[in-house]
Tab-separated table of C-alpha atoms in Angstrom:
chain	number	residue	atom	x	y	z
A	1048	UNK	CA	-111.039	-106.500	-33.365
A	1049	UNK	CA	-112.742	-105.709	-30.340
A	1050	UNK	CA	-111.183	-106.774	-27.196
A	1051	UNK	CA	-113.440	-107.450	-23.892
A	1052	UNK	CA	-110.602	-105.111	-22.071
A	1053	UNK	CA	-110.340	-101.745	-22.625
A	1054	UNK	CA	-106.999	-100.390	-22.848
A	1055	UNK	CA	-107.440	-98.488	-19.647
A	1056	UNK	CA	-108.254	-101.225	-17.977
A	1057	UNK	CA	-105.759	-103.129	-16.155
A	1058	UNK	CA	-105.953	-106.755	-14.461
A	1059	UNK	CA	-104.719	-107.326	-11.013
A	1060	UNK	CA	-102.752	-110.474	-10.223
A	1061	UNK	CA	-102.144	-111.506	-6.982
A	1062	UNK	CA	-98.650	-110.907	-6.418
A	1063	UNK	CA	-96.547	-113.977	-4.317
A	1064	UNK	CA	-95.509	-113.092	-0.577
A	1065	UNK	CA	-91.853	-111.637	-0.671
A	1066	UNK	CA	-89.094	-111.083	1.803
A	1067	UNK	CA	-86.328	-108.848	0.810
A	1068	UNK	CA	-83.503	-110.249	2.970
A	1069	UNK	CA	-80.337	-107.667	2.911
A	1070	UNK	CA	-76.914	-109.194	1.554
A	1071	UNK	CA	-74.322	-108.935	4.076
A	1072	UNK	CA	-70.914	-108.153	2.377
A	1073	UNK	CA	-67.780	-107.189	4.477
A	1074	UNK	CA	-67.074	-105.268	1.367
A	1075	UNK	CA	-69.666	-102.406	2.277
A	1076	UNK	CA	-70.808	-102.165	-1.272
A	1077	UNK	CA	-74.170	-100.964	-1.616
A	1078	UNK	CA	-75.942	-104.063	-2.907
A	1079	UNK	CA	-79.808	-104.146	-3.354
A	1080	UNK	CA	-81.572	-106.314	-1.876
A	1081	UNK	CA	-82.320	-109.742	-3.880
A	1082	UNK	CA	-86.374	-111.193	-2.904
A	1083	UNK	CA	-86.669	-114.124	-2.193
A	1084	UNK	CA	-90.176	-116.369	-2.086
A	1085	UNK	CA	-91.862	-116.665	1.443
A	1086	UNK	CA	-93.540	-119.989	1.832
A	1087	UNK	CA	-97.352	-120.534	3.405
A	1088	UNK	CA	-100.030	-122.662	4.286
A	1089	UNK	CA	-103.490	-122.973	5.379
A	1090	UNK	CA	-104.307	-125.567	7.552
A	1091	UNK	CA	-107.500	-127.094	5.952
A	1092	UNK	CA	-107.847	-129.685	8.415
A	1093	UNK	CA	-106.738	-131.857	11.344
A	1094	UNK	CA	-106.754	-135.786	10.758
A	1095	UNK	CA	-105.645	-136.852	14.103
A	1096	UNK	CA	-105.305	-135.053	17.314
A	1097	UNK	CA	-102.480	-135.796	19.525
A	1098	UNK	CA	-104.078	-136.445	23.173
A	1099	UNK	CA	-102.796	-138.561	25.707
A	1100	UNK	CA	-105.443	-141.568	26.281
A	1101	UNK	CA	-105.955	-141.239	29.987
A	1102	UNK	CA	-104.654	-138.394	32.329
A	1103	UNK	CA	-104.542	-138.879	36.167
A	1104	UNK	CA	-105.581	-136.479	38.936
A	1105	UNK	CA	-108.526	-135.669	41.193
A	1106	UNK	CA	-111.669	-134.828	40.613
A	1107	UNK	CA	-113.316	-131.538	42.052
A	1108	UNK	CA	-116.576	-129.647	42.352
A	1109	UNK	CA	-118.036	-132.606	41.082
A	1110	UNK	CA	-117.934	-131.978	37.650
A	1111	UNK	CA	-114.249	-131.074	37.029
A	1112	UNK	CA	-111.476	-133.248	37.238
A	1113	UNK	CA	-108.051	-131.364	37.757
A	1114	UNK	CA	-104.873	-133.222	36.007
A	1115	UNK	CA	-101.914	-133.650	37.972
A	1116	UNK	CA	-99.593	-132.258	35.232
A	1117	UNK	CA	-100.263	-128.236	36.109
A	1118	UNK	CA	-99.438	-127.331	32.076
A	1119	UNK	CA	-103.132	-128.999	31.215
A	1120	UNK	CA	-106.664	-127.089	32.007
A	1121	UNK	CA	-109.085	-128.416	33.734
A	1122	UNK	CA	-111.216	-131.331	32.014
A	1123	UNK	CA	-115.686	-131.266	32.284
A	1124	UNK	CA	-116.702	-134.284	33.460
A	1125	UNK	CA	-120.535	-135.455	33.053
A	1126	UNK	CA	-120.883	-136.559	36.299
A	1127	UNK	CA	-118.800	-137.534	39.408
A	1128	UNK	CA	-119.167	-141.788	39.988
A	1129	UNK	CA	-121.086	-141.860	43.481
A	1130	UNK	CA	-117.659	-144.230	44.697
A	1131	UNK	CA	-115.108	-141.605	43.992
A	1132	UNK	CA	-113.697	-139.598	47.441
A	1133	UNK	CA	-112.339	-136.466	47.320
A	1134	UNK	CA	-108.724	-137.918	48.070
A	1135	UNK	CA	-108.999	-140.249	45.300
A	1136	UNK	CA	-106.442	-140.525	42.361
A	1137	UNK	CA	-108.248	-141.031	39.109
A	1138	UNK	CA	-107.976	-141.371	35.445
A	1139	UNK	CA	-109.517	-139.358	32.900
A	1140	UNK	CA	-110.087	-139.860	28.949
A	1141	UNK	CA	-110.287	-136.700	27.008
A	1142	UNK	CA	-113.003	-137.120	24.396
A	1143	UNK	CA	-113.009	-133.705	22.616
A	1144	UNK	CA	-112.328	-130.101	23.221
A	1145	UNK	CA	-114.687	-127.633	20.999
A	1146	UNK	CA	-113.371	-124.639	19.481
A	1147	UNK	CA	-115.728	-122.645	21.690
A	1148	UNK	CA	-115.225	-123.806	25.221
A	1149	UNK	CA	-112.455	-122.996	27.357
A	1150	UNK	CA	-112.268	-126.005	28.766
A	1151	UNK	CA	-112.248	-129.882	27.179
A	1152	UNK	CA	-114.710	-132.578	27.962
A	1153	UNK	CA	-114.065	-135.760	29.153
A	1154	UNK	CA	-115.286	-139.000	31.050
A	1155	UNK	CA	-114.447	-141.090	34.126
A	1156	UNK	CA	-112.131	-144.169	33.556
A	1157	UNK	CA	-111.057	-145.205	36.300
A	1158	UNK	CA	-110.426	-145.115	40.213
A	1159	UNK	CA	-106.660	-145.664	41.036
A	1160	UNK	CA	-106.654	-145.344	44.508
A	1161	UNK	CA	-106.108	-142.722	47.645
A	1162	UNK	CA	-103.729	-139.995	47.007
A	1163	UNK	CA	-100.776	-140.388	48.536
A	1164	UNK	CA	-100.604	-143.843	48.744
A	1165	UNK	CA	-96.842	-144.831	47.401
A	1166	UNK	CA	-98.312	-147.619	45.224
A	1167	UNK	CA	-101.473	-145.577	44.129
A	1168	UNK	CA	-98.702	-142.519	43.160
A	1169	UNK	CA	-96.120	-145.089	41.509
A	1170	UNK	CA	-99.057	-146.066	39.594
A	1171	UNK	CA	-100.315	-142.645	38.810
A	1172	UNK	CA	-96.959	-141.779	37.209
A	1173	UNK	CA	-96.149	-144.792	35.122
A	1174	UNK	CA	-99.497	-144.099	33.852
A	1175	UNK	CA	-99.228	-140.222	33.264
A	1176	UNK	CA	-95.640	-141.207	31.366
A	1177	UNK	CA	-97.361	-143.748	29.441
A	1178	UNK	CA	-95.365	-146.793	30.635
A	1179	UNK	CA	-96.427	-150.096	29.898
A	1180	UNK	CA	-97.250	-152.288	33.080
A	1181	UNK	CA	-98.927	-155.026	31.477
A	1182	UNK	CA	-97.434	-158.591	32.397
A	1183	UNK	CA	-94.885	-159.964	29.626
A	1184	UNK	CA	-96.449	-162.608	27.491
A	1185	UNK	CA	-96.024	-166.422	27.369
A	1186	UNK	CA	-93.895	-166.028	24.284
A	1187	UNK	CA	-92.098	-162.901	26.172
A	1188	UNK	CA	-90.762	-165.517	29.091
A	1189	UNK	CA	-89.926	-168.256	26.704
A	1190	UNK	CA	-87.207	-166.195	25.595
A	1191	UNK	CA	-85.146	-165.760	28.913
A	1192	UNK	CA	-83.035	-168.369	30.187
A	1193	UNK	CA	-84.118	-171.308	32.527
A	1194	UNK	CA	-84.783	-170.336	36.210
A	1195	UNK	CA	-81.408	-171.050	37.656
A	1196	UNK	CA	-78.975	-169.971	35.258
A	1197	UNK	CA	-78.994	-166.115	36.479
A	1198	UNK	CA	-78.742	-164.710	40.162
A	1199	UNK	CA	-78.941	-160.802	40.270
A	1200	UNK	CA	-79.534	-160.778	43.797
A	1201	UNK	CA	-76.201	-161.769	44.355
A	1202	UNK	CA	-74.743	-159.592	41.948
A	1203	UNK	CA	-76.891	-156.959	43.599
A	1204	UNK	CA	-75.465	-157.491	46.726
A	1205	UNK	CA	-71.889	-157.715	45.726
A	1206	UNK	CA	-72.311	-154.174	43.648
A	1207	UNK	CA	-73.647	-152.374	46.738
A	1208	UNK	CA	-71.350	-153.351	49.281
């Protein structure tokens, strides 16, 4: 019968990834080393990317806004708001950073004040940290005690003196 490989012919299989990792003995035998399977993966694609909503910091040049935390680039902004000093604190959103740009793109929020203002900076941070500074709901309050029944200013006072 006539095969649709020659004999000279050989196939080629792709052989897995292996790691020879040496045995360590205290015995100083000469062992060989035993392989052992080296895992892998190809990313194929990225569902969700994890960006911080809004980022604070000041806008320059007009079209760049430069984040307060140093570790992130700068972000391209369309356009600067016409109300916007150069001393103001502001937020950011990022809304996507293409593979062939050094830089991400983004778009104006939000003014949150002058810099250096200690509320405008309080702000800034509990923002940048991603505290929540929302007011506690109805059903929130209905669980503390009645007005009355606690008095931490007291035991404030008595603690620091």
């Amino acid at each position: 019968s006539s095969s649709a490989l020659d004999d000279d012919t050989t196939v080629k299989k792709e052989a897995p990834l292996v790691a020879l990792a040496a045995a360590e003995d205290d015995d100083d035998d000469e062992e060989e080393a035993t392989p052992q399977k080296k895992l892998y993966a190809k990313v194929v694609g990225i569902v969700r990317r994890n960006w911080r909503q809004r980022y604070c910091g000041s806008l320059v040049d007009d079209r760049f806004f430069v984040p307060v935390d140093r570790r992130l680039p700068k972000i391209r902004i369309p356009s600067r708001p016409p109300y916007v000093a150069d001393d103001d604190r502001v937020a950011v959103a990022l809304d996507e950073w293409p593979a062939d740009s050094r830089l991400p793109r983004g778009h104006y929020v939000g003014r949150l004040g002058k810099a250096g203002d200690v509320a405008v900076e309080t702000a800034m941070l509990l923002e940048e940290h991603d505290v929540a500074t929302a007011e506690f709901t109805p059903q929130v309050l209905a669980c503390l005690p009645p007005k009355g029944d606690y008095d931490f200013a007291g035991k404030v006072a008595a603690a620091s003196a």
